[in-house]
Amino acid sequence: MNWNDCIERTHTHSVKWSTAPDEIIPMCIADMDFQVAPEIIEAMKKKAEHGIYGYTTFCQRYYRSIIGWWKKRFDMEIDQKWISFSPGIIPGINLLLELLTKPGDHVIVQEPVYYPFYSSIENQDCQIVRNLLVYNNGTYEMDFNDLEEKASHPKASVLILCSPHNPVGRLWTEAELSRVAEICLKHNVWIISDEMHGDLVYKGKRHHPLFCTHPNIKEKSVICAAPSKTFNVAGLQTSILMIPSEELRCRYETKLFQYGLMRPNAFGVEGTIAAYESSEYWLEELLLYLEDNLNYVMDYFQKNIPEIIPIQPEATHLVWLDCTQVGIQGEDLFRYFLKEAKIKFDPGYKFGKSGDLFLRMNIACPRERLEVAMKRIYEAVNKVK
Ligand SMILES: Cc1ncc(COP(=O)(O)O)c(C=O)c1O
């Protein structure tokens, strides 16, 4: 793979690139500026050349590729019948909340967090309950006492867990997850565990699937996963929901049918198989490249832009930037860098009030582009002084 290739993405209907006018470097939206594994391209070509893109269904090989991946990467056994489908993680979360809540219920999130969760909760007329993460000494931790208090409320019905956590990059430990599971089980609160970044972990780190952290949690939780982030195939719109509870799974599948969402994209099954069966080596190379990019960025901020403190991520290709010392906040902070640096970040305030002084930066791009971006950030910060 040539990770240094700057592949043109403008005029390809890319969300990330089409929302960034000329000259702007988009460092927002969590997809990557890298070409996918050749095995996935081959599978797509074969499908394209077949020339018929009719209604599509799943096959044994598709299920086996998912089961094999989770066994190999996380040593987790999956029963095939748990595996259900969603065109994306967010549609899956929306449908699950429709099934697990009633209007007025409390749904807990750990702010700052991936902001579409908030709209998913509001869509159901539920109340967003914020179990704020504690920011201390450049890292984030869970506040378990507060979680317990919120979970014990009679209206608390679901916790949406982000594991690994977007945007703060924490890879929750087995002990932390087991405690979350314990609290939610005690108070009869479901956990929707969004694990879609679980493959993007840095050297020496390990993602712990929620099901492996507590013996009783499977029947009271759902894992959301996908090849989307791992293999840069979000546009194939093929996501996986693991629902061990038979009762919930049946209701979920009925919902999928009701909304006509039960069939995958014509390219999604082949893409998923090619990713999980044949592209692990690509992921290993990607992780090394991302680690180099991350080290470069962390070092650059420390040496040249001390006003911005990057939070060291343990996972994800996203870096959460503490811009407190820049002296601008909220939407103004986002707009300042858009105008002065011509960099489009994800605005921190969207992740919750506790993100007001932050920006989120996507480092999954060729080094050359990252170097231009860092220089522009440096110059923009110097202009504020
Ligand atoms: C934690 C998390 N969940 C869900 C999504 C969106 O997933 P999808 O596009 O499959 O709905 C993202 C995308 O960035 C994400 O970071």
Short mmCIF file of C-alpha atoms and ligand atoms in Angstrom, two decimals:
data_model
loop_
_atom_site.label_atom_id
_atom_site.label_comp_id
_atom_site.label_asym_id
_atom_site.label_seq_id
_atom_site.Cartn_x
_atom_site.Cartn_y
_atom_site.Cartn_z
CA MET A 1 0.00 0.00 0.00
CA ASN A 2 1.20 3.48 -0.72
CA TRP A 3 -0.22 5.37 2.22
CA ASN A 4 1.55 8.55 1.12
CA ASP A 5 -0.50 8.91 -2.07
CA CYS A 6 -2.67 12.02 -1.96
CA ILE A 7 -5.68 10.65 -3.83
CA GLU A 8 -8.04 13.29 -5.19
CA ARG A 9 -11.43 13.01 -3.48
CA THR A 10 -13.08 16.22 -4.59
CA HIS A 11 -15.84 15.61 -7.16
CA THR A 12 -16.31 12.03 -5.94
CA HIS A 13 -19.45 12.83 -3.90
CA SER A 14 -17.42 12.38 -0.70
CA VAL A 15 -19.28 14.02 2.20
CA LYS A 16 -15.99 14.97 3.81
CA TRP A 17 -14.55 16.63 0.69
CA SER A 18 -17.68 18.10 -0.85
CA THR A 19 -18.48 20.12 2.28
CA ALA A 20 -15.00 21.66 2.23
CA PRO A 21 -14.62 24.44 -0.33
CA ASP A 22 -11.38 24.82 -2.33
CA GLU A 23 -8.20 25.21 -0.31
CA ILE A 24 -9.82 23.86 2.86
CA ILE A 25 -8.31 20.66 4.24
CA PRO A 26 -11.15 18.62 5.74
CA MET A 27 -9.99 16.97 8.96
CA CYS A 28 -13.56 16.31 10.00
CA ILE A 29 -15.79 13.24 9.50
CA ALA A 30 -14.35 9.90 10.47
CA ASP A 31 -13.47 8.39 7.12
CA MET A 32 -9.97 8.01 5.75
CA ASP A 33 -8.19 9.46 2.72
CA PHE A 34 -6.61 6.06 1.99
CA GLN A 35 -7.52 3.57 -0.69
CA VAL A 36 -9.03 0.34 0.64
CA ALA A 37 -7.31 -3.06 0.49
CA PRO A 38 -6.78 -4.39 -3.07
CA GLU A 39 -8.84 -7.44 -2.10
CA ILE A 40 -11.86 -5.21 -1.46
CA ILE A 41 -11.34 -3.35 -4.76
CA GLU A 42 -11.16 -6.72 -6.57
CA ALA A 43 -14.38 -7.89 -4.92
CA MET A 44 -16.11 -4.64 -5.92
CA LYS A 45 -14.83 -4.95 -9.52
CA LYS A 46 -16.07 -8.51 -9.76
CA LYS A 47 -19.47 -7.50 -8.51
CA ALA A 48 -19.57 -4.43 -10.77
CA GLU A 49 -18.64 -6.51 -13.81
CA HIS A 50 -21.33 -9.03 -13.06
CA GLY A 51 -23.63 -6.19 -13.98
CA ILE A 52 -26.77 -7.10 -12.06
CA TYR A 53 -27.40 -5.21 -8.85
CA GLY A 54 -30.74 -6.59 -7.79
CA TYR A 55 -32.10 -7.19 -4.27
CA THR A 56 -29.40 -8.76 -2.18
CA THR A 57 -29.30 -11.12 0.77
CA PHE A 58 -26.75 -12.63 3.15
CA CYS A 59 -24.89 -15.94 2.85
CA GLN A 60 -23.11 -18.34 5.19
CA ARG A 61 -19.72 -17.00 4.09
CA TYR A 62 -20.75 -13.49 5.16
CA TYR A 63 -21.68 -14.71 8.66
CA ARG A 64 -18.56 -16.87 8.90
CA SER A 65 -16.35 -13.90 7.98
CA ILE A 66 -17.80 -11.86 10.87
CA ILE A 67 -17.62 -14.72 13.37
CA GLY A 68 -14.03 -15.52 12.30
CA TRP A 69 -12.93 -11.89 12.65
CA TRP A 70 -14.27 -11.48 16.18
CA LYS A 71 -12.78 -14.78 17.28
CA LYS A 72 -9.38 -13.93 15.84
CA ARG A 73 -9.17 -10.29 16.87
CA PHE A 74 -10.97 -10.36 20.24
CA ASP A 75 -11.23 -14.04 21.14
CA MET A 76 -15.00 -13.63 21.30
CA GLU A 77 -17.36 -16.43 20.31
CA ILE A 78 -20.40 -15.25 18.37
CA ASP A 79 -23.48 -17.35 17.87
CA GLN A 80 -24.53 -16.77 14.24
CA LYS A 81 -28.12 -16.20 15.23
CA TRP A 82 -27.17 -13.08 17.21
CA ILE A 83 -26.09 -11.32 14.03
CA SER A 84 -28.56 -8.87 12.64
CA PHE A 85 -28.21 -6.14 10.06
CA SER A 86 -28.43 -2.39 9.87
CA PRO A 87 -27.47 -0.10 6.99
CA GLY A 88 -25.48 1.92 9.52
CA ILE A 89 -24.77 2.14 13.24
CA ILE A 90 -26.90 5.23 13.73
CA PRO A 91 -30.00 3.78 12.02
CA GLY A 92 -29.46 0.67 14.17
CA ILE A 93 -29.28 2.75 17.36
CA ASN A 94 -32.43 4.64 16.33
CA LEU A 95 -34.35 1.41 15.83
CA LEU A 96 -33.08 -0.06 19.10
CA LEU A 97 -34.10 3.05 21.03
CA GLU A 98 -37.53 2.83 19.43
CA LEU A 99 -37.81 -0.67 20.86
CA LEU A 100 -36.20 -0.13 24.25
CA THR A 101 -37.67 3.19 25.35
CA LYS A 102 -40.93 5.04 25.70
CA PRO A 103 -41.33 8.84 25.54
CA GLY A 104 -39.94 10.52 28.63
CA ASP A 105 -37.45 7.74 29.41
CA HIS A 106 -33.90 8.65 30.35
CA VAL A 107 -31.13 7.59 27.98
CA ILE A 108 -27.64 7.99 29.40
CA VAL A 109 -24.61 9.10 27.36
CA GLN A 110 -21.07 9.80 28.45
CA GLU A 111 -20.38 13.34 27.33
CA PRO A 112 -18.42 14.53 25.37
CA VAL A 113 -19.61 11.95 22.88
CA TYR A 114 -20.35 11.31 19.19
CA TYR A 115 -23.14 13.83 18.74
CA PRO A 116 -25.66 11.94 16.56
CA PHE A 117 -26.44 9.97 19.75
CA TYR A 118 -28.18 13.09 21.05
CA SER A 119 -30.56 13.32 18.09
CA SER A 120 -31.26 9.59 18.28
CA ILE A 121 -32.45 10.09 21.87
CA GLU A 122 -34.48 13.18 21.02
CA ASN A 123 -36.09 11.36 18.07
CA GLN A 124 -37.78 9.12 20.63
CA ASP A 125 -38.85 12.03 22.85
CA CYS A 126 -36.57 10.69 25.52
CA GLN A 127 -34.44 12.73 27.88
CA ILE A 128 -30.69 12.97 27.29
CA VAL A 129 -28.99 12.23 30.60
CA ARG A 130 -25.32 13.13 30.69
CA ASN A 131 -22.88 11.06 32.70
CA LEU A 132 -19.99 13.46 32.13
CA LEU A 133 -16.57 11.97 31.61
CA VAL A 134 -14.02 13.36 34.05
CA TYR A 135 -11.14 15.21 32.37
CA ASN A 136 -8.07 15.10 34.51
CA ASN A 137 -4.35 15.35 33.75
CA GLY A 138 -4.86 15.07 30.01
CA THR A 139 -7.03 11.97 30.14
CA TYR A 140 -10.67 11.03 30.55
CA GLU A 141 -12.25 8.66 33.04
CA MET A 142 -15.74 7.50 33.81
CA ASP A 143 -17.57 8.82 36.86
CA PHE A 144 -19.09 5.60 38.20
CA ASN A 145 -20.86 7.17 41.18
CA ASP A 146 -22.66 9.57 38.87
CA LEU A 147 -23.44 6.73 36.44
CA GLU A 148 -24.96 4.71 39.27
CA GLU A 149 -27.04 7.67 40.39
CA LYS A 150 -28.34 8.23 36.86
CA ALA A 151 -28.93 4.56 36.15
CA SER A 152 -30.91 4.20 39.38
CA HIS A 153 -33.50 6.77 38.27
CA PRO A 154 -36.83 4.96 37.68
CA LYS A 155 -37.01 6.34 34.14
CA ALA A 156 -33.48 5.29 33.13
CA SER A 157 -33.81 2.69 30.38
CA VAL A 158 -30.69 2.69 28.18
CA LEU A 159 -27.01 3.63 28.26
CA ILE A 160 -25.39 4.30 24.88
CA LEU A 161 -21.80 3.30 25.46
CA CYS A 162 -19.11 4.42 23.01
CA SER A 163 -16.32 1.85 23.20
CA PRO A 164 -13.67 2.82 22.18
CA HIS A 165 -14.79 6.33 22.92
CA ASN A 166 -15.26 8.90 20.18
CA PRO A 167 -14.03 11.68 20.54
CA VAL A 168 -11.74 11.24 23.57
CA GLY A 169 -10.02 8.11 22.22
CA ARG A 170 -10.25 6.07 25.44
CA LEU A 171 -10.10 2.32 25.16
CA TRP A 172 -12.11 1.29 28.20
CA THR A 173 -10.42 -1.38 30.30
CA GLU A 174 -12.03 -4.69 31.11
CA ALA A 175 -12.47 -3.54 34.71
CA GLU A 176 -14.17 -0.29 33.68
CA LEU A 177 -16.54 -2.09 31.31
CA SER A 178 -17.33 -4.75 33.84
CA ARG A 179 -18.27 -2.05 36.34
CA VAL A 180 -20.51 -0.33 33.78
CA ALA A 181 -22.17 -3.69 33.09
CA GLU A 182 -22.63 -4.34 36.82
CA ILE A 183 -24.29 -0.95 37.37
CA CYS A 184 -26.61 -1.30 34.38
CA LEU A 185 -27.61 -4.85 35.28
CA LYS A 186 -28.33 -3.80 38.85
CA HIS A 187 -30.67 -1.04 37.68
CA ASN A 188 -32.19 -2.87 34.72
CA VAL A 189 -30.71 -0.48 32.16
CA TRP A 190 -29.96 -1.77 28.65
CA ILE A 191 -26.56 -1.09 27.11
CA ILE A 192 -26.16 -0.28 23.42
CA SER A 193 -22.42 -0.68 22.98
CA ASP A 194 -21.16 1.12 19.89
CA GLU A 195 -17.89 -0.69 19.14
CA MET A 196 -17.39 0.43 15.57
CA HIS A 197 -13.90 1.84 16.32
CA GLY A 198 -12.85 -1.36 18.10
CA ASP A 199 -10.36 -2.43 15.42
CA LEU A 200 -8.53 0.90 15.29
CA VAL A 201 -6.36 0.48 18.38
CA TYR A 202 -2.77 1.56 18.89
CA LYS A 203 0.21 -0.69 19.62
CA GLY A 204 0.06 -2.62 22.87
CA LYS A 205 -3.61 -1.79 23.44
CA ARG A 206 -6.61 -4.07 23.39
CA HIS A 207 -10.29 -3.54 22.77
CA HIS A 208 -12.60 -5.48 25.10
CA PRO A 209 -16.00 -6.35 23.61
CA LEU A 210 -18.70 -5.65 26.18
CA PHE A 211 -20.01 -9.24 26.05
CA CYS A 212 -16.63 -10.49 27.33
CA THR A 213 -16.55 -8.26 30.38
CA HIS A 214 -19.45 -9.60 32.45
CA PRO A 215 -21.03 -13.06 32.44
CA ASN A 216 -24.63 -11.76 32.46
CA ILE A 217 -24.48 -8.74 30.20
CA LYS A 218 -25.27 -10.41 26.86
CA GLU A 219 -29.00 -10.68 27.47
CA LYS A 220 -29.21 -7.02 28.41
CA SER A 221 -27.04 -5.45 25.72
CA VAL A 222 -26.36 -5.07 22.00
CA ILE A 223 -22.98 -4.65 20.30
CA CYS A 224 -22.92 -2.44 17.20
CA ALA A 225 -20.01 -3.10 14.86
CA ALA A 226 -19.06 -2.71 11.19
CA PRO A 227 -16.19 -2.93 8.76
CA SER A 228 -16.94 0.76 7.96
CA LYS A 229 -14.27 2.49 10.04
CA THR A 230 -11.75 -0.35 10.10
CA PHE A 231 -11.55 -0.80 6.34
CA ASN A 232 -12.78 2.62 5.15
CA VAL A 233 -15.97 1.24 3.62
CA ALA A 234 -18.62 3.35 5.38
CA GLY A 235 -20.26 4.07 2.01
CA LEU A 236 -21.08 0.37 1.59
CA GLN A 237 -23.60 0.85 4.40
CA THR A 238 -23.38 -2.59 5.88
CA SER A 239 -23.33 -2.75 9.67
CA ILE A 240 -23.69 -5.52 12.19
CA LEU A 241 -25.84 -5.61 15.29
CA MET A 242 -25.19 -8.46 17.70
CA ILE A 243 -28.34 -9.08 19.70
CA PRO A 244 -28.12 -12.16 21.94
CA SER A 245 -31.55 -11.55 23.50
CA GLU A 246 -33.91 -13.56 21.34
CA GLU A 247 -36.87 -11.47 22.34
CA LEU A 248 -35.21 -8.17 21.41
CA ARG A 249 -33.74 -9.65 18.22
CA CYS A 250 -37.15 -10.78 16.96
CA ARG A 251 -38.63 -7.38 17.67
CA TYR A 252 -35.67 -5.68 16.02
CA GLU A 253 -35.99 -7.77 12.88
CA THR A 254 -39.70 -7.08 12.69
CA LYS A 255 -38.86 -3.36 12.82
CA LEU A 256 -36.30 -3.77 10.02
CA PHE A 257 -39.01 -5.36 7.88
CA GLN A 258 -41.55 -2.68 8.79
CA TYR A 259 -39.18 0.00 7.54
CA GLY A 260 -37.98 -2.04 4.56
CA LEU A 261 -34.40 -1.94 5.81
CA MET A 262 -33.68 -5.67 5.97
CA ARG A 263 -31.70 -5.95 2.73
CA PRO A 264 -28.06 -4.99 2.29
CA ASN A 265 -26.56 -2.83 -0.42
CA ALA A 266 -25.65 -4.94 -3.48
CA PHE A 267 -21.92 -4.40 -2.79
CA GLY A 268 -22.05 -4.67 1.01
CA VAL A 269 -21.89 -8.43 1.43
CA GLU A 270 -18.90 -8.86 -0.92
CA GLY A 271 -17.17 -5.88 0.68
CA THR A 272 -17.62 -7.25 4.20
CA ILE A 273 -16.36 -10.72 3.21
CA ALA A 274 -13.31 -9.32 1.40
CA ALA A 275 -12.55 -7.10 4.39
CA TYR A 276 -12.85 -9.67 7.16
CA GLU A 277 -11.52 -12.68 5.24
CA SER A 278 -8.61 -11.18 3.32
CA SER A 279 -7.67 -7.67 4.44
CA GLU A 280 -6.26 -8.08 7.94
CA TYR A 281 -2.72 -7.41 6.68
CA TRP A 282 -3.95 -4.06 5.29
CA LEU A 283 -5.35 -3.12 8.70
CA GLU A 284 -2.02 -3.97 10.38
CA GLU A 285 -0.19 -1.68 7.91
CA LEU A 286 -2.78 1.04 8.38
CA LEU A 287 -2.36 0.94 12.16
CA LEU A 288 1.41 1.44 11.79
CA TYR A 289 0.87 4.41 9.46
CA LEU A 290 -1.71 5.93 11.81
CA GLU A 291 0.63 5.48 14.76
CA ASP A 292 3.36 7.36 12.88
CA ASN A 293 0.92 10.14 12.04
CA LEU A 294 -0.20 10.27 15.65
CA ASN A 295 3.36 10.47 17.00
CA TYR A 296 4.14 13.22 14.51
CA VAL A 297 1.07 15.24 15.53
CA MET A 298 1.60 14.79 19.28
CA ASP A 299 5.22 15.83 18.95
CA TYR A 300 4.42 18.82 16.71
CA PHE A 301 1.85 20.22 19.13
CA GLN A 302 4.16 19.77 22.09
CA LYS A 303 7.13 21.44 20.42
CA ASN A 304 5.47 24.13 18.31
CA ILE A 305 1.88 24.76 19.44
CA PRO A 306 1.83 24.39 23.24
CA GLU A 307 -1.44 26.37 23.30
CA ILE A 308 -3.21 23.24 22.02
CA ILE A 309 -3.04 20.06 24.06
CA PRO A 310 -3.85 16.90 22.08
CA ILE A 311 -5.39 14.15 24.18
CA GLN A 312 -3.40 10.97 23.54
CA PRO A 313 -5.87 8.51 21.98
CA GLU A 314 -5.54 4.80 22.70
CA ALA A 315 -7.81 4.04 19.74
CA THR A 316 -9.51 5.72 16.74
CA HIS A 317 -7.95 7.91 14.04
CA LEU A 318 -9.34 10.95 15.81
CA VAL A 319 -7.49 13.33 18.10
CA TRP A 320 -9.38 15.45 20.63
CA LEU A 321 -7.69 18.83 20.93
CA ASP A 322 -7.89 20.89 24.11
CA CYS A 323 -7.80 24.48 22.83
CA THR A 324 -8.46 26.18 26.20
CA GLN A 325 -5.33 28.30 25.88
CA VAL A 326 -6.20 29.50 22.39
CA GLY A 327 -8.78 31.68 24.08
CA ILE A 328 -11.69 31.13 21.69
CA GLN A 329 -14.60 28.75 22.23
CA GLY A 330 -17.69 27.11 20.78
CA GLU A 331 -18.59 27.78 17.18
CA ASP A 332 -16.15 30.72 17.06
CA LEU A 333 -13.27 28.31 17.69
CA PHE A 334 -14.33 26.09 14.78
CA ARG A 335 -14.87 29.13 12.51
CA TYR A 336 -11.54 30.67 13.47
CA PHE A 337 -9.58 27.67 12.18
CA LEU A 338 -11.80 27.35 9.12
CA LYS A 339 -11.10 30.96 8.17
CA GLU A 340 -7.54 31.46 9.34
CA ALA A 341 -6.03 27.99 8.85
CA LYS A 342 -8.38 26.74 6.14
CA ILE A 343 -8.79 23.56 8.16
CA LYS A 344 -12.21 22.06 8.75
CA PHE A 345 -12.24 20.30 12.12
CA ASP A 346 -15.24 18.75 13.82
CA PRO A 347 -16.41 21.43 16.26
CA GLY A 348 -16.00 20.29 19.85
CA TYR A 349 -19.16 21.98 21.12
CA LYS A 350 -21.28 19.60 19.04
CA PHE A 351 -20.08 16.72 21.24
CA GLY A 352 -21.66 18.46 24.25
CA LYS A 353 -21.11 21.55 26.36
CA SER A 354 -17.95 20.00 27.84
CA GLY A 355 -16.49 20.11 24.31
CA ASP A 356 -16.80 23.89 23.98
CA LEU A 357 -13.06 24.47 24.14
CA PHE A 358 -12.15 21.50 21.95
CA LEU A 359 -11.84 20.47 18.33
CA ARG A 360 -11.71 16.97 16.85
CA MET A 361 -9.05 16.23 14.26
CA ASN A 362 -8.98 13.28 11.86
CA ILE A 363 -5.40 12.13 11.22
CA ALA A 364 -6.21 9.39 8.66
CA CYS A 365 -4.59 11.16 5.73
CA PRO A 366 -1.26 11.06 3.90
CA ARG A 367 1.62 12.55 5.90
CA GLU A 368 2.22 15.33 3.38
CA ARG A 369 -1.33 16.65 3.91
CA LEU A 370 -0.96 16.34 7.67
CA GLU A 371 2.26 18.36 7.57
CA VAL A 372 0.59 21.17 5.60
CA ALA A 373 -2.30 21.12 8.08
CA MET A 374 -0.02 21.33 11.14
CA LYS A 375 1.83 24.29 9.67
CA ARG A 376 -1.46 26.08 8.99
CA ILE A 377 -2.65 25.40 12.56
CA TYR A 378 0.64 26.75 13.90
CA GLU A 379 0.31 29.97 11.88
CA ALA A 380 -3.34 30.45 12.86
CA VAL A 381 -2.58 30.02 16.57
CA ASN A 382 0.26 32.54 16.28
CA LYS A 383 -2.14 35.08 14.78
CA VAL A 384 -4.38 34.95 17.88
CA LYS A 385 -1.53 35.97 20.18
C1 LIG B 1 -18.85 6.07 17.40
C2 LIG B 1 -19.56 6.18 16.08
N1 LIG B 1 -20.76 5.60 15.95
C3 LIG B 1 -21.45 5.66 14.78
C4 LIG B 1 -20.93 6.33 13.70
C5 LIG B 1 -21.75 6.41 12.43
O1 LIG B 1 -21.92 5.18 11.90
P1 LIG B 1 -22.86 4.95 10.63
O2 LIG B 1 -22.33 5.83 9.55
O3 LIG B 1 -22.68 3.51 10.34
O4 LIG B 1 -24.24 5.31 11.05
C6 LIG B 1 -19.68 6.95 13.80
C7 LIG B 1 -19.11 7.66 12.64
O5 LIG B 1 -18.21 8.43 12.74
C8 LIG B 1 -18.98 6.87 15.02
O6 LIG B 1 -17.78 7.44 15.17
#
